[in-house]
JSON list of C-alpha atoms in Angstrom, two decimals:
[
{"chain": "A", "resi": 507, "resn": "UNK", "atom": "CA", "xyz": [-9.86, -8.42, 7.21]},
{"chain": "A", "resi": 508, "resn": "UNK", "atom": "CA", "xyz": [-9.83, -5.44, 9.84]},
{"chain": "A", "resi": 509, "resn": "UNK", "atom": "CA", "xyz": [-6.49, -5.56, 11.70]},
{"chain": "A", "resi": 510, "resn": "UNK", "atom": "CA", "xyz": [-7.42, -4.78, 15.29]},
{"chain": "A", "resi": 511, "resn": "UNK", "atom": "CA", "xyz": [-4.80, -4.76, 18.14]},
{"chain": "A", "resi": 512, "resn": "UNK", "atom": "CA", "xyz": [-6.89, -3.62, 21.30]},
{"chain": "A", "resi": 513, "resn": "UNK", "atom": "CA", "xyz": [-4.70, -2.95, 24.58]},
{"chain": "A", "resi": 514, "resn": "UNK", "atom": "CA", "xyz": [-7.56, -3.27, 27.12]},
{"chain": "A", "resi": 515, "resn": "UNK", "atom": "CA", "xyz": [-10.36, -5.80, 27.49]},
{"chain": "A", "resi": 516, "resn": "UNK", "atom": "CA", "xyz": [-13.45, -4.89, 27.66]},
{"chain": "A", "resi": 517, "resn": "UNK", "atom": "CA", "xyz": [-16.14, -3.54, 25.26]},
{"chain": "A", "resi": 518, "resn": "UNK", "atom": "CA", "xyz": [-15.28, -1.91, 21.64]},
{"chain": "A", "resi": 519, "resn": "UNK", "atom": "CA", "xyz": [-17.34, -0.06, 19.76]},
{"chain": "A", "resi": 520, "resn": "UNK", "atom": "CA", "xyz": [-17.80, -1.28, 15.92]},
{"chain": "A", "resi": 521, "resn": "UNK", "atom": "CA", "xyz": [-18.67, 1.27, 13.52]},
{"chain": "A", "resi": 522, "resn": "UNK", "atom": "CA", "xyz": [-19.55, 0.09, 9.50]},
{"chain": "A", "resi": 523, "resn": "UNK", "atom": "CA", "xyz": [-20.07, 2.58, 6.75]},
{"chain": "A", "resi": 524, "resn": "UNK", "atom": "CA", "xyz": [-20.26, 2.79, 2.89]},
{"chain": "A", "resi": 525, "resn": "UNK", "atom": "CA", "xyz": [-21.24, 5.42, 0.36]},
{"chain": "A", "resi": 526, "resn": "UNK", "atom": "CA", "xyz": [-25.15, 5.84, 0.14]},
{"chain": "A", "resi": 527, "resn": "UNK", "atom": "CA", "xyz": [-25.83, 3.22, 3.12]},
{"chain": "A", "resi": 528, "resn": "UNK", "atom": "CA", "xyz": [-26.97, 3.00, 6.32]},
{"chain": "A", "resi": 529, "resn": "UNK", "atom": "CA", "xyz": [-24.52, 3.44, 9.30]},
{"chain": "A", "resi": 530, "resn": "UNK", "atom": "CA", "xyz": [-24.29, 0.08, 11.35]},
{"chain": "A", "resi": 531, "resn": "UNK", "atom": "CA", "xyz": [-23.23, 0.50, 14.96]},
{"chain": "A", "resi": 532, "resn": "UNK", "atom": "CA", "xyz": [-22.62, -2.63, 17.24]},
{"chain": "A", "resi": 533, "resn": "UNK", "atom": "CA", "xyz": [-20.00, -3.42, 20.18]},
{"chain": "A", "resi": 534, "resn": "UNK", "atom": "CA", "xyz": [-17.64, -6.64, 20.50]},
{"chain": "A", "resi": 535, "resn": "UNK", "atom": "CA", "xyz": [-16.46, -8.14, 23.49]},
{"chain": "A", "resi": 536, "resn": "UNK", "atom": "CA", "xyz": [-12.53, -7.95, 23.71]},
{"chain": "A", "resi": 537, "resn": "UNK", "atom": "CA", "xyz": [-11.40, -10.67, 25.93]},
{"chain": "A", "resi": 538, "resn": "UNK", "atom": "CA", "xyz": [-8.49, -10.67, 28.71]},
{"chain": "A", "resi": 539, "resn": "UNK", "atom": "CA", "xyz": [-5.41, -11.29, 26.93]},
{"chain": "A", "resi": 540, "resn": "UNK", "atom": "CA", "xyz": [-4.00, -14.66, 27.29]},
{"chain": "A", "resi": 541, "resn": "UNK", "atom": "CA", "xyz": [-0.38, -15.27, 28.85]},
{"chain": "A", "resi": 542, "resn": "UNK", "atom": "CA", "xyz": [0.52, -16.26, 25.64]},
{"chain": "A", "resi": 543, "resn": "UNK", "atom": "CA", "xyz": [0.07, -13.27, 22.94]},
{"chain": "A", "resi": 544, "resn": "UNK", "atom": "CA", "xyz": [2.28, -11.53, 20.60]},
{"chain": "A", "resi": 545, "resn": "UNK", "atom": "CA", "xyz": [0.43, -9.07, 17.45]},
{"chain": "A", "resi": 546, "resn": "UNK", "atom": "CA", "xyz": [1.91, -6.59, 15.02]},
{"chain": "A", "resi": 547, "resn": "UNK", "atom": "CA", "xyz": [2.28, -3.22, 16.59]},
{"chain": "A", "resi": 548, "resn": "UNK", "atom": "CA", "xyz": [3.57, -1.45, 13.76]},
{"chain": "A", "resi": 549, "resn": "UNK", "atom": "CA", "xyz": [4.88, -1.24, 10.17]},
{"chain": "A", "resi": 550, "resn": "UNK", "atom": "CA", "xyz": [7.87, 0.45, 8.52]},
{"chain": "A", "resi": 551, "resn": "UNK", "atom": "CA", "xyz": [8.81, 1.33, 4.55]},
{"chain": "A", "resi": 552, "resn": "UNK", "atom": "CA", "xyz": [12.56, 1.48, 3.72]},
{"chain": "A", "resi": 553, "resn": "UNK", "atom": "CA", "xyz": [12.30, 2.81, 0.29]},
{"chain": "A", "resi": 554, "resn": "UNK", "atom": "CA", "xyz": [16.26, 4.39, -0.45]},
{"chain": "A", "resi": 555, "resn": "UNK", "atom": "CA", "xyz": [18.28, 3.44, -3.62]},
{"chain": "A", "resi": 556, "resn": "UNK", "atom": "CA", "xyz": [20.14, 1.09, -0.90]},
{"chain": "A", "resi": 557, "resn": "UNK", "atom": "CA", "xyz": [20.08, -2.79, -1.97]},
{"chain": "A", "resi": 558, "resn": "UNK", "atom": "CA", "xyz": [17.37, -4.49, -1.28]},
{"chain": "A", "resi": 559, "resn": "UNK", "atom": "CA", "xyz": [15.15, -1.55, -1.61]},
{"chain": "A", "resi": 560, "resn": "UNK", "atom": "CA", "xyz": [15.05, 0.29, -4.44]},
{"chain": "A", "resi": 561, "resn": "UNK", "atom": "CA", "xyz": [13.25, 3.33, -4.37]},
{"chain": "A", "resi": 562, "resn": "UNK", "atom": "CA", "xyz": [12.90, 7.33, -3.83]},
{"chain": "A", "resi": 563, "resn": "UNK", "atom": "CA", "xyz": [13.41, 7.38, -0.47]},
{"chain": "A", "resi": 564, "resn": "UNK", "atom": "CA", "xyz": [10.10, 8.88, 0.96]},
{"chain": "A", "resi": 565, "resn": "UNK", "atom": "CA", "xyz": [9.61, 6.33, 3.46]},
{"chain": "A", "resi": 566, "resn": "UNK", "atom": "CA", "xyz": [6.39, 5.14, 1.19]},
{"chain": "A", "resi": 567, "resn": "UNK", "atom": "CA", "xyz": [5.32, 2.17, -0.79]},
{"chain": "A", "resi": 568, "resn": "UNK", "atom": "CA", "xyz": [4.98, 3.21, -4.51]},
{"chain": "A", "resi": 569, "resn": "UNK", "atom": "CA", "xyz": [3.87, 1.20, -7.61]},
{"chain": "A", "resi": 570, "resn": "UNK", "atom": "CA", "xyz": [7.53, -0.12, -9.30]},
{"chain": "A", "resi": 571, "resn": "UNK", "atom": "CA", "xyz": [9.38, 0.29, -5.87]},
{"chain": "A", "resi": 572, "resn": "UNK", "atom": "CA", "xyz": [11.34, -2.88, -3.88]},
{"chain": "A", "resi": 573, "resn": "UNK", "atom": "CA", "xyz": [10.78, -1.98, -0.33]},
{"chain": "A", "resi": 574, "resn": "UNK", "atom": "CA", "xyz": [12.48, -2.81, 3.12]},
{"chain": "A", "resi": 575, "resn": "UNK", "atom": "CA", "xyz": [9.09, -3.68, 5.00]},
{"chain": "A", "resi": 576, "resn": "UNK", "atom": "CA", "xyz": [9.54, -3.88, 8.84]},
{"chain": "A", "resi": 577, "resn": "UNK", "atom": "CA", "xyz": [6.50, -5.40, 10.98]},
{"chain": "A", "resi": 578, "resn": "UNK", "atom": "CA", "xyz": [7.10, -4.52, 14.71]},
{"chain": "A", "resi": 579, "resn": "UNK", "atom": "CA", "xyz": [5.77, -7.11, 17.00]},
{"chain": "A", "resi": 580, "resn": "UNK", "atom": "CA", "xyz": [4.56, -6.71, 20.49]},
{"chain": "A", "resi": 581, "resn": "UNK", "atom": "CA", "xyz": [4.29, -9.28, 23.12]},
{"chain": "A", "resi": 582, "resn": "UNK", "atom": "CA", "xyz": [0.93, -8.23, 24.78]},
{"chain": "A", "resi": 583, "resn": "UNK", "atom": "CA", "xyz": [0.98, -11.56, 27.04]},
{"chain": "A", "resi": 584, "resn": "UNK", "atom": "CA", "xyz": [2.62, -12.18, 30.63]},
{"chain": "A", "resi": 585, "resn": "UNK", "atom": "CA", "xyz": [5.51, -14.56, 29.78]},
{"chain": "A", "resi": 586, "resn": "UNK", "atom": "CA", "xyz": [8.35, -14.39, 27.48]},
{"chain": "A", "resi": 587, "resn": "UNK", "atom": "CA", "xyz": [8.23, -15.23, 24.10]},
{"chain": "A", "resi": 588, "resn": "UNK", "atom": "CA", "xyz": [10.92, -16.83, 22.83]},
{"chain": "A", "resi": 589, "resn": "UNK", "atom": "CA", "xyz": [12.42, -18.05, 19.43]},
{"chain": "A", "resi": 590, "resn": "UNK", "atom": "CA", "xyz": [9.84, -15.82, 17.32]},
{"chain": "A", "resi": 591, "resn": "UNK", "atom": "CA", "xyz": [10.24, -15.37, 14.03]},
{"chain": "A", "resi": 592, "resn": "UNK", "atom": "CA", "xyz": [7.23, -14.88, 11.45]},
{"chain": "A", "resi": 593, "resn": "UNK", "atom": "CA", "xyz": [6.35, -15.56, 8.10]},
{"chain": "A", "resi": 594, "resn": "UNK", "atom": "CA", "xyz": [4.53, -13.26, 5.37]},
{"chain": "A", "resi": 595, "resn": "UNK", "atom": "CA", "xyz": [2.07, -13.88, 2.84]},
{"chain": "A", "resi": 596, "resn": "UNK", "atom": "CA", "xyz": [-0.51, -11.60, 0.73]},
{"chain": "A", "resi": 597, "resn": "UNK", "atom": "CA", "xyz": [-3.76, -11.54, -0.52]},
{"chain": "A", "resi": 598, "resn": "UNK", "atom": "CA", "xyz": [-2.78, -10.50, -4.00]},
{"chain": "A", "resi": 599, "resn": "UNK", "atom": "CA", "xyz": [-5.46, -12.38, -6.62]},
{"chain": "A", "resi": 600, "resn": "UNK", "atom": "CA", "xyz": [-3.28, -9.65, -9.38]},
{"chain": "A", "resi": 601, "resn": "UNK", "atom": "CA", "xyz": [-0.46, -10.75, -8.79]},
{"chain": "A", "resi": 602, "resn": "UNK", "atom": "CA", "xyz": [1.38, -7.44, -8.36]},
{"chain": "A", "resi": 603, "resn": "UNK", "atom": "CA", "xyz": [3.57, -8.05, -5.35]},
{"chain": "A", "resi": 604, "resn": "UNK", "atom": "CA", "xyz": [6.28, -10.75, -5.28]},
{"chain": "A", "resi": 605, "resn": "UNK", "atom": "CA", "xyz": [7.48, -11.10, -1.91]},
{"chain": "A", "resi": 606, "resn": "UNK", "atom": "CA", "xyz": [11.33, -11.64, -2.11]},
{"chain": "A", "resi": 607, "resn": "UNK", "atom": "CA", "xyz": [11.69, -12.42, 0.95]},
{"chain": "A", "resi": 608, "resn": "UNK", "atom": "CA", "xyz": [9.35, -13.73, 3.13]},
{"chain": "A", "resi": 609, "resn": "UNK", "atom": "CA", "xyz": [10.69, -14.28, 6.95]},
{"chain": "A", "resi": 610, "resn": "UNK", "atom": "CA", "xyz": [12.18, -11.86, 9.44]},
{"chain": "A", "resi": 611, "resn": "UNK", "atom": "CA", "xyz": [13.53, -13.55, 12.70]},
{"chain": "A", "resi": 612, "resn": "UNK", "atom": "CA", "xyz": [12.51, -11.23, 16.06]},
{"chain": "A", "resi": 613, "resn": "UNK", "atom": "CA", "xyz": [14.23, -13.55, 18.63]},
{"chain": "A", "resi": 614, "resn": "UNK", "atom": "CA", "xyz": [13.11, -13.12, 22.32]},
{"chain": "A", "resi": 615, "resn": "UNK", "atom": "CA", "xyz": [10.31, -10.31, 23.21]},
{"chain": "A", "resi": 616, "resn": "UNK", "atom": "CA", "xyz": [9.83, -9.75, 27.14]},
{"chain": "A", "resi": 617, "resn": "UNK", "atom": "CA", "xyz": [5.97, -9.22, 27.82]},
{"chain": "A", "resi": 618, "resn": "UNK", "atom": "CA", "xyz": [4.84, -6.19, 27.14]},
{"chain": "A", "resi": 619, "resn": "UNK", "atom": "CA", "xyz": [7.94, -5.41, 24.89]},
{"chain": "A", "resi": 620, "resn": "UNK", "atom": "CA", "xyz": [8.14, -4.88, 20.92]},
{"chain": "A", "resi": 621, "resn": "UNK", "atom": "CA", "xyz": [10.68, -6.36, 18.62]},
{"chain": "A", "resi": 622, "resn": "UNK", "atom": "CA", "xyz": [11.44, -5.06, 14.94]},
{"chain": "A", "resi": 623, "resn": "UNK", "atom": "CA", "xyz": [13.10, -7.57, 13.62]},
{"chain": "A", "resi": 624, "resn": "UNK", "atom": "CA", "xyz": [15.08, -8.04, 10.53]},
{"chain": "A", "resi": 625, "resn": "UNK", "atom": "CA", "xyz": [13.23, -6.35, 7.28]},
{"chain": "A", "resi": 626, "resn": "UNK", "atom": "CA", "xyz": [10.83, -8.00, 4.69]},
{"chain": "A", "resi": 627, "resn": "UNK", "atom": "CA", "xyz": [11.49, -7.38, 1.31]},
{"chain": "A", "resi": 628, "resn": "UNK", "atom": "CA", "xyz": [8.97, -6.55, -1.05]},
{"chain": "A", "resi": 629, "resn": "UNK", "atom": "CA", "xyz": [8.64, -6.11, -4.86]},
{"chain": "A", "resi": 630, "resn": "UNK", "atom": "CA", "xyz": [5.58, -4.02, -6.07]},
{"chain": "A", "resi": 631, "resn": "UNK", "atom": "CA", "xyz": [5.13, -4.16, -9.85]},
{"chain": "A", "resi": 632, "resn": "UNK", "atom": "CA", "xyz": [5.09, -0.62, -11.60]},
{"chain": "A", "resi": 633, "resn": "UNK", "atom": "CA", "xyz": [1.45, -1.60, -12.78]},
{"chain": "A", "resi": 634, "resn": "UNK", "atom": "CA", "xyz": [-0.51, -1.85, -9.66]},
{"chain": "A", "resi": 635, "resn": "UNK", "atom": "CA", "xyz": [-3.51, -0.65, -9.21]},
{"chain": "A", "resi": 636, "resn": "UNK", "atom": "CA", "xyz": [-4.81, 3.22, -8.36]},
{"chain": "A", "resi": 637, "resn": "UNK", "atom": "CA", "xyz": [-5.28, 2.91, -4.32]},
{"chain": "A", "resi": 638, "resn": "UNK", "atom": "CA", "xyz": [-3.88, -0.75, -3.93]},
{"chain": "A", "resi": 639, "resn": "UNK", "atom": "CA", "xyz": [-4.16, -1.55, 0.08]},
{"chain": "A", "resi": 640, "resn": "UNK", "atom": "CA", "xyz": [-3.02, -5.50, -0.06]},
{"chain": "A", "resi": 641, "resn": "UNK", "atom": "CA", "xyz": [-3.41, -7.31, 2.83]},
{"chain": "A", "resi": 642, "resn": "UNK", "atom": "CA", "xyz": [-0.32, -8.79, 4.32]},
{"chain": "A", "resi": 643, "resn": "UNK", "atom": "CA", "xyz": [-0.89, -12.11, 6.92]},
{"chain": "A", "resi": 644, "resn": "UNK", "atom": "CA", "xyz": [1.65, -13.23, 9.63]},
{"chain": "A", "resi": 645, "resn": "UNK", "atom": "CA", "xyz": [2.42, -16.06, 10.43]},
{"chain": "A", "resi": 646, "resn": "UNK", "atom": "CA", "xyz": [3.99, -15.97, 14.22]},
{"chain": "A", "resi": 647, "resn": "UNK", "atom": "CA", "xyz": [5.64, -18.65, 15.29]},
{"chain": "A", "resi": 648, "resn": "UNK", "atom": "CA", "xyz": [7.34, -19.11, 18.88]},
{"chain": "A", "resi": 649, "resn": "UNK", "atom": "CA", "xyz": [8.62, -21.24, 21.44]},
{"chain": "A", "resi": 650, "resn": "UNK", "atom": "CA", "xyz": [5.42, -20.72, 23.13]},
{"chain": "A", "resi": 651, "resn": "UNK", "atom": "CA", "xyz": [3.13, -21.41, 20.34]},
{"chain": "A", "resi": 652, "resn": "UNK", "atom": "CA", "xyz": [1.60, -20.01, 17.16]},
{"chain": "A", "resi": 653, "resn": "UNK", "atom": "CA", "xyz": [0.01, -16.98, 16.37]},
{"chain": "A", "resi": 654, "resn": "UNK", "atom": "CA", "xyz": [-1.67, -15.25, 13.42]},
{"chain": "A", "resi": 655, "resn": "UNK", "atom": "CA", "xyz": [-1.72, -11.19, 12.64]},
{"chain": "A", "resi": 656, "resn": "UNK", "atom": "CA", "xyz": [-2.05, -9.16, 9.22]},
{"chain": "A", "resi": 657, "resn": "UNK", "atom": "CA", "xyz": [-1.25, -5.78, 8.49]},
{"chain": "A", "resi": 658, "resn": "UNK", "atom": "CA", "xyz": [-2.07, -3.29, 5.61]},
{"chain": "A", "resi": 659, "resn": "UNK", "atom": "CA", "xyz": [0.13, -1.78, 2.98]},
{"chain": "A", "resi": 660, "resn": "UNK", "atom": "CA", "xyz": [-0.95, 1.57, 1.47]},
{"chain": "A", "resi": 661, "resn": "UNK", "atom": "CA", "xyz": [1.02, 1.59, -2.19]},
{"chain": "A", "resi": 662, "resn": "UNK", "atom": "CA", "xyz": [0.63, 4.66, -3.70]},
{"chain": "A", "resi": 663, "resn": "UNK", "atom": "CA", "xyz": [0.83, 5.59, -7.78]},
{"chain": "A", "resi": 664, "resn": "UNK", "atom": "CA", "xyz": [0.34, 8.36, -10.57]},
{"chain": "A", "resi": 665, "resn": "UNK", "atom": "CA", "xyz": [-2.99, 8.01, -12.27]},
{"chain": "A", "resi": 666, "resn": "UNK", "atom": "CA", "xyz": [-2.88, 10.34, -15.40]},
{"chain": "A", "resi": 667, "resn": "UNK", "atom": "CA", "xyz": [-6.01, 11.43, -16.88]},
{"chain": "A", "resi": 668, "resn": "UNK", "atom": "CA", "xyz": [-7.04, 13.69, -19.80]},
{"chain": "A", "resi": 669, "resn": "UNK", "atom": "CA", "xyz": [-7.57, 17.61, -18.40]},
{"chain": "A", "resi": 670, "resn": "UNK", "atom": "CA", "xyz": [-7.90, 19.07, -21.61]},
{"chain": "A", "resi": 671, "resn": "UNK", "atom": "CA", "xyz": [-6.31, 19.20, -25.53]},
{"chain": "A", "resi": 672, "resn": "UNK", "atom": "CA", "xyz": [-6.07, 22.10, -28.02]},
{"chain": "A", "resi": 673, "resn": "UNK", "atom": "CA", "xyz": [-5.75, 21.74, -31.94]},
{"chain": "A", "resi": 674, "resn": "UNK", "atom": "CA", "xyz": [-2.80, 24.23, -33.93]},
{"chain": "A", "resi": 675, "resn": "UNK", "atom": "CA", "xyz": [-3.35, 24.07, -37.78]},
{"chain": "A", "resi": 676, "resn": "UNK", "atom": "CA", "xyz": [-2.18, 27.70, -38.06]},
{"chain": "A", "resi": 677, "resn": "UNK", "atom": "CA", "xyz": [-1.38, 28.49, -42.22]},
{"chain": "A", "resi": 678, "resn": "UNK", "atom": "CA", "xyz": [0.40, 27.25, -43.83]},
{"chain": "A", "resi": 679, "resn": "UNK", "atom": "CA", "xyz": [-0.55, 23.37, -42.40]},
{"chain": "A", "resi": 680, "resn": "UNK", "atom": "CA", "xyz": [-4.16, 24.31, -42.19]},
{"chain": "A", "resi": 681, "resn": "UNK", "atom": "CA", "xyz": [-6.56, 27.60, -42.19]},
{"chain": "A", "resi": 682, "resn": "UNK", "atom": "CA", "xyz": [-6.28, 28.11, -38.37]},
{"chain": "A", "resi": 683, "resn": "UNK", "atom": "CA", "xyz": [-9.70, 28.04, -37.15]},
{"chain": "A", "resi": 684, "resn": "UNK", "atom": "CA", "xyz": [-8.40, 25.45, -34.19]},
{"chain": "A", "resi": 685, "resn": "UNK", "atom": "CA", "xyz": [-10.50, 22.69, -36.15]},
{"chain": "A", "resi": 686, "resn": "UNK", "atom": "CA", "xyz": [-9.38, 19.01, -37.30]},
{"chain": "A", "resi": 687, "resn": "UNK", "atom": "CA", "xyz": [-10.38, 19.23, -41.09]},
{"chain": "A", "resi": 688, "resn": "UNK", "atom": "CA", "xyz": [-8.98, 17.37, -44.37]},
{"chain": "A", "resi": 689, "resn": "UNK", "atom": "CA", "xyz": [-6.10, 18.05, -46.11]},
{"chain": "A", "resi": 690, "resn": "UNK", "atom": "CA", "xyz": [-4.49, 20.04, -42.75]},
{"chain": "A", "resi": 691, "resn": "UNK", "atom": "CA", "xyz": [-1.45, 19.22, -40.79]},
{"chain": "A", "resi": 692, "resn": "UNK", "atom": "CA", "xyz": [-2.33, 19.73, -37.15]},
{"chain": "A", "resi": 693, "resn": "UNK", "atom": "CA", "xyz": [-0.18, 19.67, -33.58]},
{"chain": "A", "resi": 694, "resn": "UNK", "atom": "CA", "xyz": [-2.01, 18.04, -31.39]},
{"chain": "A", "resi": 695, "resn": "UNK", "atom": "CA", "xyz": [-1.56, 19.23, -27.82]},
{"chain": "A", "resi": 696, "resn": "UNK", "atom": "CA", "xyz": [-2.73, 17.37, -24.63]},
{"chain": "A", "resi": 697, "resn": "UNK", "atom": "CA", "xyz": [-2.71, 18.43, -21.33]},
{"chain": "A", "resi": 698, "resn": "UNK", "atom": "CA", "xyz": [-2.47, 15.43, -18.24]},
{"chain": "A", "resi": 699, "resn": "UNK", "atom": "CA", "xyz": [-3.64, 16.18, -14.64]},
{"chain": "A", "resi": 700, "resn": "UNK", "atom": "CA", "xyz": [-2.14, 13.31, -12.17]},
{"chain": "A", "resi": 701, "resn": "UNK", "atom": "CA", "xyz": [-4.94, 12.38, -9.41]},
{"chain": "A", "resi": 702, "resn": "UNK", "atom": "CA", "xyz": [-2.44, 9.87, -8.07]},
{"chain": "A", "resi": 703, "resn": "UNK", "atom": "CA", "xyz": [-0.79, 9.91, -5.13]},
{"chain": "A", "resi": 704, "resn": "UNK", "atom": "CA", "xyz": [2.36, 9.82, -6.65]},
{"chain": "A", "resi": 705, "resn": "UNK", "atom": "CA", "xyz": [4.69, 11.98, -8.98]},
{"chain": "A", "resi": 706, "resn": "UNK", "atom": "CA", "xyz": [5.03, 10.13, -12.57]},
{"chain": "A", "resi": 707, "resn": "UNK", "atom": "CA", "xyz": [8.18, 10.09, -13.81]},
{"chain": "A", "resi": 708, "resn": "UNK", "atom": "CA", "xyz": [9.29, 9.98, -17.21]},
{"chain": "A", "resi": 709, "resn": "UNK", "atom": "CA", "xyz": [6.00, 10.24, -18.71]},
{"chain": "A", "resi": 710, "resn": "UNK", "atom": "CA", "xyz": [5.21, 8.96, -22.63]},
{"chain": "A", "resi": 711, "resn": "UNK", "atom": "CA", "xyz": [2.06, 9.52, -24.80]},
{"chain": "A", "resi": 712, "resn": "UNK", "atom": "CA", "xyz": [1.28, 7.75, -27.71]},
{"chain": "A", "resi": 713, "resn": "UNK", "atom": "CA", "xyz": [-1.36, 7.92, -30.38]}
]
């Protein structure tokens, strides 16, 4: 699903790429706007130690965080909306998000106007995968009618990986040559480089 929230009608320009394949270029019709038409104009992370949320406080979705999540809405029709309030849902085969609460009320939006509304809350479990984008569907509903939207949520994460290890078996555990050999008692030293996009806290090893 590409979210895609143009402001004019008229023609767009589509642009798909990948990794080691060809470049396809096409262009979609965007149509007038109907009088009825309200679309997600925005997103918001409350991550502070402040209940619901529970988190550092960057303003970011990380892996193990409960997060304040505030959709903006915009009415890009030509009559009020009125009585809007919407309804979340992911696409999460993993399971890794548990959406704690799942409706935010928005009220009346004037056309052309945006609404925040009142906060999502989100749990995102501390083992969720390197990169995880999940999208996020809305359900709109109104006086006027129904509408559907979806949004993306970047959550980011550590990802430790081996950089490098040395071997001490200095006398009198072992003969010191820096090699793993019977009868020795070595310390075993590894190093961890984090290509995440988050700082890991508290980090374990075990062998």
């Amino acid at each position: 699903i590409l979210p895609f929230a143009p402001e004019t009608p008229g023609p767009a320009l589509l642009t798909v790429h990948r990794s080691n394949y060809a470049v396809y270029t096409t262009t979609v019709n965007v149509l007038s706007t109907p009088a009825t038409h309200v679309y997600a104009d925005g997103i918001l992370v409350d991550d502070d130690a402040i209940a619901p949320s529970d988190g550092d406080g960057d303003d970011l979705a990380d892996a193990g965080e409960s997060i304040e999540f505030t959709v903006t809405l915009r009415n890009g029709g030509t009559v009020p909306l009125t009585g809007v309030f919407a309804v979340l849902s992911d696409v999460d085969p993993g399971g890794h998000l548990t959406l704690t609460d799942n409706s935010a009320m928005y009220g009346t939006i004037n056309p052309g106007g945006v609404n925040s509304g009142d906060p999502f809350v989100i749990a995102i479990a501390p083992d969720a995968p390197y990169a995880f984008q999940p999208v996020l569907n809305l359900s709109i509903v109104t006086n006027q009618g129904t509408f559907a939207d979806a949004v993306v949520l970047p959550i980011r994460r550590s990802y430790l990986e081996h950089l490098s290890h040395t071997v001490d078996d200095a006398p009198p555990r072992g003969d010191g040559d820096g090699r793993v050999e019977p009868d020795e008692e070595i310390w075993y030293r590894i190093a961890l480089r984090n290509t995440g996009q988050e700082t890991g806290f508290a980090v374990k090893a075990g062998l």
